[in-house]
């Protein structure tokens, strides 16, 4: 009997449009399952989408929906008075609500399996500052940084310019600025606070970025490592999705020794954060080939052009096989 799978997309985070594209890619690459497409509107309302899948990335899904509610006593969704039992939730919401543990908590309450990492792991990985502290506990290097909350006095202390100002919990480089002198701090801090009540001020590392994609639980499968070549100030939202002044090299232009060191570091982080099913781990490599932890994406982009599936494809796993492998391991 085919399993009932719910793809949840949309949400209230600034990465709403990215979510629509990832969800469309996943939906069109899933076979042999009963799919329920659940949309979360920017106002937080839940809907069951029953229209043409092509309307999702166009953000025109709203006219082909039915209101959806949650029945916690029977662990099911309700639509038009009918119960919908789900075997697995696949959250395709990036950033807050999707990657912060919220959908994972919904699955826990409803006793439904959720593809991806746990509530705690998801929340930790979306927290830039605290995830760095945890990485430091096993001697993995991170950039020097300080944490600020709204209302705190700004004192960068021992940090040296240039600096990055970042929201602690935002994804896709929203609200991030690079500053070179004190006069630029206030504008950058105000911009970061638009996205979060906590911000991190972080020293710039003269480096380049590489990514490592991993799937699995007991046994891990590591995709090909990629490299981001940035010819702009930094890899901001525009660069991530348009590559106006940047390029992504797959495989990364690094030697075999550094590649093994990067994989070893990524696997250590995967185990440290108790990640499950899949994740993309981003690292920096400085001029001395030292590796620094940047961030973990527990729900990376899933379009045909996204880094995670492309890294897996480079190791022989196309999108359909990748999704099938992750889902079957979670359902078994």
mmCIF file of C-alpha atoms in Angstrom:
data_model
loop_
_atom_site.group_PDB
_atom_site.id
_atom_site.type_symbol
_atom_site.label_atom_id
_atom_site.label_comp_id
_atom_site.label_asym_id
_atom_site.label_seq_id
_atom_site.Cartn_x
_atom_site.Cartn_y
_atom_site.Cartn_z
ATOM 1 C CA UNK A 1 0.000 0.000 0.000
ATOM 2 C CA UNK A 2 1.377 3.423 -0.966
ATOM 3 C CA UNK A 3 2.373 5.671 1.899
ATOM 4 C CA UNK A 4 0.727 9.046 2.504
ATOM 5 C CA UNK A 5 3.305 11.828 2.353
ATOM 6 C CA UNK A 6 2.662 15.486 3.139
ATOM 7 C CA UNK A 7 4.878 18.100 1.500
ATOM 8 C CA UNK A 8 4.622 21.281 3.578
ATOM 9 C CA UNK A 9 5.674 24.521 1.889
ATOM 10 C CA UNK A 10 5.270 28.302 2.067
ATOM 11 C CA UNK A 11 5.471 29.681 5.584
ATOM 12 C CA UNK A 12 6.044 33.020 7.229
ATOM 13 C CA UNK A 13 9.799 33.471 6.757
ATOM 14 C CA UNK A 14 11.491 35.742 4.178
ATOM 15 C CA UNK A 15 12.453 32.552 2.329
ATOM 16 C CA UNK A 16 8.839 31.932 1.291
ATOM 17 C CA UNK A 17 9.582 32.059 -2.456
ATOM 18 C CA UNK A 18 12.565 29.733 -2.123
ATOM 19 C CA UNK A 19 10.264 27.272 -0.342
ATOM 20 C CA UNK A 20 7.790 27.308 -3.245
ATOM 21 C CA UNK A 21 10.507 26.369 -5.731
ATOM 22 C CA UNK A 22 11.958 23.624 -3.521
ATOM 23 C CA UNK A 23 8.505 22.134 -2.900
ATOM 24 C CA UNK A 24 7.692 22.075 -6.616
ATOM 25 C CA UNK A 25 10.941 20.251 -7.370
ATOM 26 C CA UNK A 26 10.336 17.643 -4.657
ATOM 27 C CA UNK A 27 6.685 17.084 -5.663
ATOM 28 C CA UNK A 28 7.537 16.565 -9.335
ATOM 29 C CA UNK A 29 10.281 14.072 -8.485
ATOM 30 C CA UNK A 30 8.271 11.808 -6.155
ATOM 31 C CA UNK A 31 6.678 8.629 -7.498
ATOM 32 C CA UNK A 32 4.731 5.788 -5.881
ATOM 33 C CA UNK A 33 3.401 7.829 -2.965
ATOM 34 C CA UNK A 34 0.063 9.442 -2.149
ATOM 35 C CA UNK A 35 1.035 13.109 -1.998
ATOM 36 C CA UNK A 36 -0.752 15.752 0.045
ATOM 37 C CA UNK A 37 0.457 19.271 -0.702
ATOM 38 C CA UNK A 38 0.045 21.426 2.397
ATOM 39 C CA UNK A 39 0.626 25.154 2.042
ATOM 40 C CA UNK A 40 1.201 27.544 4.910
ATOM 41 C CA UNK A 41 0.225 31.069 3.923
ATOM 42 C CA UNK A 42 2.291 34.067 5.078
ATOM 43 C CA UNK A 43 -0.408 34.701 7.719
ATOM 44 C CA UNK A 44 0.147 31.203 9.141
ATOM 45 C CA UNK A 45 -3.061 29.546 7.861
ATOM 46 C CA UNK A 46 -2.890 25.918 6.677
ATOM 47 C CA UNK A 47 -4.377 24.853 3.337
ATOM 48 C CA UNK A 48 -4.572 21.703 1.235
ATOM 49 C CA UNK A 49 -3.497 22.567 -2.307
ATOM 50 C CA UNK A 50 -5.209 20.580 -5.079
ATOM 51 C CA UNK A 51 -4.317 22.531 -8.207
ATOM 52 C CA UNK A 52 -1.729 22.194 -10.966
ATOM 53 C CA UNK A 53 1.724 21.798 -9.434
ATOM 54 C CA UNK A 54 3.101 24.480 -11.767
ATOM 55 C CA UNK A 55 1.104 27.076 -9.835
ATOM 56 C CA UNK A 56 3.261 26.561 -6.745
ATOM 57 C CA UNK A 57 6.520 28.220 -7.931
ATOM 58 C CA UNK A 58 4.419 30.953 -9.576
ATOM 59 C CA UNK A 59 2.846 31.677 -6.152
ATOM 60 C CA UNK A 60 -0.636 31.186 -7.640
ATOM 61 C CA UNK A 61 -1.654 28.230 -5.495
ATOM 62 C CA UNK A 62 -4.075 30.239 -3.309
ATOM 63 C CA UNK A 63 -7.158 29.818 -5.553
ATOM 64 C CA UNK A 64 -6.986 26.021 -5.556
ATOM 65 C CA UNK A 65 -7.067 25.223 -1.878
ATOM 66 C CA UNK A 66 -9.232 23.911 0.908
ATOM 67 C CA UNK A 67 -8.865 24.948 4.524
ATOM 68 C CA UNK A 68 -6.980 22.430 6.606
ATOM 69 C CA UNK A 69 -7.054 21.913 10.357
ATOM 70 C CA UNK A 70 -5.193 19.692 12.794
ATOM 71 C CA UNK A 71 -6.852 17.067 14.981
ATOM 72 C CA UNK A 72 -4.336 16.342 17.708
ATOM 73 C CA UNK A 73 -6.519 13.781 19.494
ATOM 74 C CA UNK A 74 -6.532 11.526 16.409
ATOM 75 C CA UNK A 75 -3.143 12.536 14.962
ATOM 76 C CA UNK A 76 -4.533 13.617 11.621
ATOM 77 C CA UNK A 77 -5.377 16.596 9.444
ATOM 78 C CA UNK A 78 -9.008 17.455 8.722
ATOM 79 C CA UNK A 79 -10.254 18.746 5.368
ATOM 80 C CA UNK A 80 -13.968 19.049 4.458
ATOM 81 C CA UNK A 81 -14.759 16.948 7.508
ATOM 82 C CA UNK A 82 -12.562 14.078 6.284
ATOM 83 C CA UNK A 83 -9.557 12.729 8.168
ATOM 84 C CA UNK A 84 -6.202 12.667 6.413
ATOM 85 C CA UNK A 85 -3.711 10.282 7.977
ATOM 86 C CA UNK A 86 -0.083 11.024 7.096
ATOM 87 C CA UNK A 87 2.852 8.589 7.290
ATOM 88 C CA UNK A 88 5.619 11.132 6.678
ATOM 89 C CA UNK A 89 5.931 14.916 6.604
ATOM 90 C CA UNK A 90 8.520 16.463 4.297
ATOM 91 C CA UNK A 91 9.017 20.085 5.351
ATOM 92 C CA UNK A 92 10.181 22.249 2.466
ATOM 93 C CA UNK A 93 10.155 25.496 4.422
ATOM 94 C CA UNK A 94 13.526 27.224 4.701
ATOM 95 C CA UNK A 95 14.482 29.408 7.653
ATOM 96 C CA UNK A 96 12.065 30.057 10.499
ATOM 97 C CA UNK A 97 9.130 27.664 11.042
ATOM 98 C CA UNK A 98 10.751 25.084 8.746
ATOM 99 C CA UNK A 99 14.327 24.838 9.970
ATOM 100 C CA UNK A 100 13.870 26.068 13.530
ATOM 101 C CA UNK A 101 12.117 22.909 14.770
ATOM 102 C CA UNK A 102 8.515 24.148 14.491
ATOM 103 C CA UNK A 103 7.273 21.696 11.832
ATOM 104 C CA UNK A 104 9.295 18.984 13.537
ATOM 105 C CA UNK A 105 7.433 19.785 16.771
ATOM 106 C CA UNK A 106 4.101 19.532 14.939
ATOM 107 C CA UNK A 107 5.092 16.082 13.715
ATOM 108 C CA UNK A 108 6.101 15.077 17.240
ATOM 109 C CA UNK A 109 2.771 16.213 18.679
ATOM 110 C CA UNK A 110 0.838 14.405 15.926
ATOM 111 C CA UNK A 111 3.005 11.263 16.157
ATOM 112 C CA UNK A 112 3.969 11.607 12.477
ATOM 113 C CA UNK A 113 7.479 10.973 11.190
ATOM 114 C CA UNK A 114 9.248 14.032 9.761
ATOM 115 C CA UNK A 115 12.009 13.801 7.167
ATOM 116 C CA UNK A 116 15.091 15.539 8.496
ATOM 117 C CA UNK A 117 16.615 16.426 11.822
ATOM 118 C CA UNK A 118 14.970 16.618 15.240
ATOM 119 C CA UNK A 119 13.464 19.641 16.987
ATOM 120 C CA UNK A 120 16.628 20.289 19.012
ATOM 121 C CA UNK A 121 19.069 19.733 16.144
ATOM 122 C CA UNK A 122 17.058 21.941 13.802
ATOM 123 C CA UNK A 123 16.812 24.767 16.318
ATOM 124 C CA UNK A 124 20.521 24.622 17.142
ATOM 125 C CA UNK A 125 21.609 24.644 13.507
ATOM 126 C CA UNK A 126 19.523 27.721 12.718
ATOM 127 C CA UNK A 127 21.169 29.540 15.639
ATOM 128 C CA UNK A 128 24.432 30.858 14.211
ATOM 129 C CA UNK A 129 25.962 31.926 17.524
ATOM 130 C CA UNK A 130 25.148 28.869 19.645
ATOM 131 C CA UNK A 131 25.973 26.391 16.881
ATOM 132 C CA UNK A 132 29.438 27.956 16.711
ATOM 133 C CA UNK A 133 29.899 27.516 20.460
ATOM 134 C CA UNK A 134 29.004 23.849 20.140
ATOM 135 C CA UNK A 135 31.445 23.355 17.256
ATOM 136 C CA UNK A 136 34.185 24.991 19.327
ATOM 137 C CA UNK A 137 33.577 22.403 22.057
ATOM 138 C CA UNK A 138 35.142 19.736 19.798
ATOM 139 C CA UNK A 139 37.946 22.062 18.648
ATOM 140 C CA UNK A 140 36.463 23.000 15.284
ATOM 141 C CA UNK A 141 37.435 26.567 14.447
ATOM 142 C CA UNK A 142 34.879 29.354 13.935
ATOM 143 C CA UNK A 143 35.180 33.081 13.336
ATOM 144 C CA UNK A 144 35.614 35.272 16.423
ATOM 145 C CA UNK A 145 32.251 36.797 17.292
ATOM 146 C CA UNK A 146 29.988 38.414 19.867
ATOM 147 C CA UNK A 147 26.244 38.170 20.451
ATOM 148 C CA UNK A 148 23.971 41.217 20.792
ATOM 149 C CA UNK A 149 20.315 41.463 21.766
ATOM 150 C CA UNK A 150 18.026 44.401 21.095
ATOM 151 C CA UNK A 151 18.765 47.123 23.635
ATOM 152 C CA UNK A 152 22.356 45.987 24.280
ATOM 153 C CA UNK A 153 25.153 48.525 24.143
ATOM 154 C CA UNK A 154 27.339 47.988 21.086
ATOM 155 C CA UNK A 155 30.921 47.166 22.032
ATOM 156 C CA UNK A 156 32.886 45.066 19.550
ATOM 157 C CA UNK A 157 35.654 44.564 22.104
ATOM 158 C CA UNK A 158 38.526 42.513 20.688
ATOM 159 C CA UNK A 159 36.999 42.058 17.229
ATOM 160 C CA UNK A 160 38.843 43.502 14.245
ATOM 161 C CA UNK A 161 37.427 45.021 11.069
ATOM 162 C CA UNK A 162 36.105 44.095 8.572
ATOM 163 C CA UNK A 163 33.106 42.567 10.336
ATOM 164 C CA UNK A 164 29.965 40.741 9.317
ATOM 165 C CA UNK A 165 26.709 41.715 11.004
ATOM 166 C CA UNK A 166 24.151 38.900 10.852
ATOM 167 C CA UNK A 167 20.750 37.992 12.288
ATOM 168 C CA UNK A 168 21.289 34.935 14.490
ATOM 169 C CA UNK A 169 18.355 32.911 13.161
ATOM 170 C CA UNK A 170 17.850 34.033 9.554
ATOM 171 C CA UNK A 171 18.773 32.065 6.432
ATOM 172 C CA UNK A 172 19.644 32.868 2.799
ATOM 173 C CA UNK A 173 21.866 35.790 3.879
ATOM 174 C CA UNK A 174 18.914 38.033 4.739
ATOM 175 C CA UNK A 175 19.926 41.045 6.816
ATOM 176 C CA UNK A 176 23.669 40.427 6.502
ATOM 177 C CA UNK A 177 26.101 43.319 6.015
ATOM 178 C CA UNK A 178 29.865 43.592 5.764
ATOM 179 C CA UNK A 179 31.335 46.681 7.448
ATOM 180 C CA UNK A 180 34.820 48.136 7.371
ATOM 181 C CA UNK A 181 34.673 50.879 9.996
ATOM 182 C CA UNK A 182 32.780 51.961 13.086
ATOM 183 C CA UNK A 183 30.690 54.564 11.235
ATOM 184 C CA UNK A 184 29.016 51.754 9.248
ATOM 185 C CA UNK A 185 28.009 49.691 12.278
ATOM 186 C CA UNK A 186 24.692 51.307 13.213
ATOM 187 C CA UNK A 187 23.095 50.960 9.770
ATOM 188 C CA UNK A 188 24.216 47.334 9.522
ATOM 189 C CA UNK A 189 22.969 46.512 13.024
ATOM 190 C CA UNK A 190 19.593 48.137 12.355
ATOM 191 C CA UNK A 191 19.278 46.105 9.145
ATOM 192 C CA UNK A 192 20.037 42.831 10.956
ATOM 193 C CA UNK A 193 17.484 43.605 13.680
ATOM 194 C CA UNK A 194 14.769 43.757 10.996
ATOM 195 C CA UNK A 195 15.062 39.973 10.801
ATOM 196 C CA UNK A 196 15.831 38.913 14.356
ATOM 197 C CA UNK A 197 15.948 40.134 17.948
ATOM 198 C CA UNK A 198 19.467 38.690 18.292
ATOM 199 C CA UNK A 199 22.413 39.459 16.044
ATOM 200 C CA UNK A 200 25.961 38.199 15.758
ATOM 201 C CA UNK A 201 28.967 40.394 14.990
ATOM 202 C CA UNK A 202 31.645 38.249 13.416
ATOM 203 C CA UNK A 203 35.208 38.818 12.217
ATOM 204 C CA UNK A 204 35.832 38.410 8.513
ATOM 205 C CA UNK A 205 37.958 35.378 7.628
ATOM 206 C CA UNK A 206 40.108 35.756 4.516
ATOM 207 C CA UNK A 207 38.928 32.522 2.942
ATOM 208 C CA UNK A 208 36.733 30.790 0.399
ATOM 209 C CA UNK A 209 33.639 28.713 1.107
ATOM 210 C CA UNK A 210 33.050 25.037 0.410
ATOM 211 C CA UNK A 211 29.966 22.908 0.978
ATOM 212 C CA UNK A 212 29.552 19.298 2.018
ATOM 213 C CA UNK A 213 26.235 17.483 1.556
ATOM 214 C CA UNK A 214 25.489 14.390 3.615
ATOM 215 C CA UNK A 215 22.581 11.940 3.753
ATOM 216 C CA UNK A 216 21.951 9.024 6.072
ATOM 217 C CA UNK A 217 21.841 8.070 9.725
ATOM 218 C CA UNK A 218 23.931 5.111 10.842
ATOM 219 C CA UNK A 219 25.730 4.912 7.504
ATOM 220 C CA UNK A 220 26.455 8.202 5.771
ATOM 221 C CA UNK A 221 26.728 9.048 2.095
ATOM 222 C CA UNK A 222 28.712 12.187 1.251
ATOM 223 C CA UNK A 223 28.139 14.111 -1.965
ATOM 224 C CA UNK A 224 30.793 15.834 -4.025
ATOM 225 C CA UNK A 225 32.220 18.941 -2.338
ATOM 226 C CA UNK A 226 31.527 22.245 -4.071
ATOM 227 C CA UNK A 227 33.262 25.624 -3.866
ATOM 228 C CA UNK A 228 31.861 29.136 -4.026
ATOM 229 C CA UNK A 229 33.932 31.675 -5.914
ATOM 230 C CA UNK A 230 32.760 35.122 -4.808
ATOM 231 C CA UNK A 231 33.571 38.217 -6.832
ATOM 232 C CA UNK A 232 31.300 40.477 -4.775
ATOM 233 C CA UNK A 233 31.455 41.724 -1.173
ATOM 234 C CA UNK A 234 30.056 38.397 0.034
ATOM 235 C CA UNK A 235 27.677 35.618 -0.978
ATOM 236 C CA UNK A 236 24.447 37.522 -0.304
ATOM 237 C CA UNK A 237 20.855 36.650 -1.274
ATOM 238 C CA UNK A 238 21.215 37.929 -4.848
ATOM 239 C CA UNK A 239 24.443 36.029 -5.393
ATOM 240 C CA UNK A 240 23.027 32.801 -3.968
ATOM 241 C CA UNK A 241 20.128 32.722 -6.404
ATOM 242 C CA UNK A 242 21.386 34.680 -9.413
ATOM 243 C CA UNK A 243 25.190 34.233 -9.326
ATOM 244 C CA UNK A 244 25.623 37.725 -10.792
ATOM 245 C CA UNK A 245 29.241 38.087 -9.676
ATOM 246 C CA UNK A 246 29.951 34.598 -8.334
ATOM 247 C CA UNK A 247 30.422 31.040 -9.514
ATOM 248 C CA UNK A 248 29.998 27.601 -7.972
ATOM 249 C CA UNK A 249 32.631 25.028 -8.819
ATOM 250 C CA UNK A 250 31.684 21.365 -8.624
ATOM 251 C CA UNK A 251 33.888 19.638 -7.678
ATOM 252 C CA UNK A 252 35.700 22.141 -5.486
ATOM 253 C CA UNK A 253 39.154 23.205 -6.649
ATOM 254 C CA UNK A 254 40.967 21.675 -3.687
ATOM 255 C CA UNK A 255 43.505 18.885 -3.363
ATOM 256 C CA UNK A 256 42.641 15.410 -2.094
ATOM 257 C CA UNK A 257 44.188 15.989 1.344
ATOM 258 C CA UNK A 258 42.097 19.107 1.977
ATOM 259 C CA UNK A 259 39.028 17.363 0.594
ATOM 260 C CA UNK A 260 39.398 14.505 3.082
ATOM 261 C CA UNK A 261 39.937 16.980 5.904
ATOM 262 C CA UNK A 262 36.755 18.839 4.904
ATOM 263 C CA UNK A 263 34.719 15.622 4.773
ATOM 264 C CA UNK A 264 36.073 14.560 8.166
ATOM 265 C CA UNK A 265 35.112 17.939 9.653
ATOM 266 C CA UNK A 266 31.628 17.839 8.105
ATOM 267 C CA UNK A 267 30.983 14.306 9.370
ATOM 268 C CA UNK A 268 32.095 15.307 12.881
ATOM 269 C CA UNK A 269 29.630 18.206 12.785
ATOM 270 C CA UNK A 270 26.852 15.962 11.437
ATOM 271 C CA UNK A 271 27.350 13.599 14.366
ATOM 272 C CA UNK A 272 27.860 16.390 16.923
ATOM 273 C CA UNK A 273 24.537 18.029 16.050
ATOM 274 C CA UNK A 274 22.855 14.606 15.853
ATOM 275 C CA UNK A 275 21.639 15.362 12.335
ATOM 276 C CA UNK A 276 19.256 12.978 10.645
ATOM 277 C CA UNK A 277 18.438 12.031 7.047
ATOM 278 C CA UNK A 278 20.222 14.918 5.295
ATOM 279 C CA UNK A 279 21.963 18.284 5.646
ATOM 280 C CA UNK A 280 24.396 20.614 3.922
ATOM 281 C CA UNK A 281 27.365 21.770 5.975
ATOM 282 C CA UNK A 282 29.174 24.933 4.878
ATOM 283 C CA UNK A 283 32.817 25.534 5.747
ATOM 284 C CA UNK A 284 35.462 28.200 5.169
ATOM 285 C CA UNK A 285 39.036 27.461 4.095
ATOM 286 C CA UNK A 286 41.608 30.168 4.873
ATOM 287 C CA UNK A 287 44.946 30.897 3.214
ATOM 288 C CA UNK A 288 46.691 28.349 5.455
ATOM 289 C CA UNK A 289 44.171 25.626 4.523
ATOM 290 C CA UNK A 290 42.636 25.804 7.979
ATOM 291 C CA UNK A 291 38.966 24.851 8.049
ATOM 292 C CA UNK A 292 36.358 26.961 9.838
ATOM 293 C CA UNK A 293 32.731 26.054 10.476
ATOM 294 C CA UNK A 294 30.232 28.457 8.917
ATOM 295 C CA UNK A 295 26.718 26.996 9.133
ATOM 296 C CA UNK A 296 24.488 23.948 8.739
ATOM 297 C CA UNK A 297 21.414 23.899 6.525
ATOM 298 C CA UNK A 298 19.025 21.201 7.775
ATOM 299 C CA UNK A 299 16.611 21.966 4.907
ATOM 300 C CA UNK A 300 18.818 23.135 2.035
ATOM 301 C CA UNK A 301 17.377 24.263 -1.296
ATOM 302 C CA UNK A 302 15.933 21.402 -3.329
ATOM 303 C CA UNK A 303 15.475 22.779 -6.830
ATOM 304 C CA UNK A 304 17.268 21.214 -9.802
ATOM 305 C CA UNK A 305 19.755 24.095 -9.583
ATOM 306 C CA UNK A 306 20.310 23.963 -5.805
ATOM 307 C CA UNK A 307 23.676 23.019 -4.398
ATOM 308 C CA UNK A 308 22.566 20.041 -2.294
ATOM 309 C CA UNK A 309 20.988 17.925 -5.067
ATOM 310 C CA UNK A 310 23.730 18.920 -7.508
ATOM 311 C CA UNK A 311 26.419 17.698 -5.098
ATOM 312 C CA UNK A 312 24.548 14.415 -4.732
ATOM 313 C CA UNK A 313 24.057 14.092 -8.498
ATOM 314 C CA UNK A 314 27.820 14.486 -8.951
ATOM 315 C CA UNK A 315 28.201 11.316 -6.874
ATOM 316 C CA UNK A 316 25.603 9.384 -8.910
ATOM 317 C CA UNK A 317 22.342 10.136 -7.076
ATOM 318 C CA UNK A 318 19.797 11.948 -9.237
ATOM 319 C CA UNK A 319 16.877 13.800 -7.640
ATOM 320 C CA UNK A 320 14.399 10.909 -7.811
ATOM 321 C CA UNK A 321 16.865 8.393 -6.371
ATOM 322 C CA UNK A 322 18.002 10.853 -3.702
ATOM 323 C CA UNK A 323 14.473 11.508 -2.451
ATOM 324 C CA UNK A 324 13.491 7.844 -2.618
ATOM 325 C CA UNK A 325 16.573 6.793 -0.661
ATOM 326 C CA UNK A 326 15.984 9.335 2.125
ATOM 327 C CA UNK A 327 12.253 8.634 2.383
ATOM 328 C CA UNK A 328 12.569 4.838 2.410
ATOM 329 C CA UNK A 329 15.243 4.974 5.110
ATOM 330 C CA UNK A 330 12.969 7.178 7.250
ATOM 331 C CA UNK A 331 9.893 4.998 6.711
ATOM 332 C CA UNK A 332 11.565 1.632 7.296
#
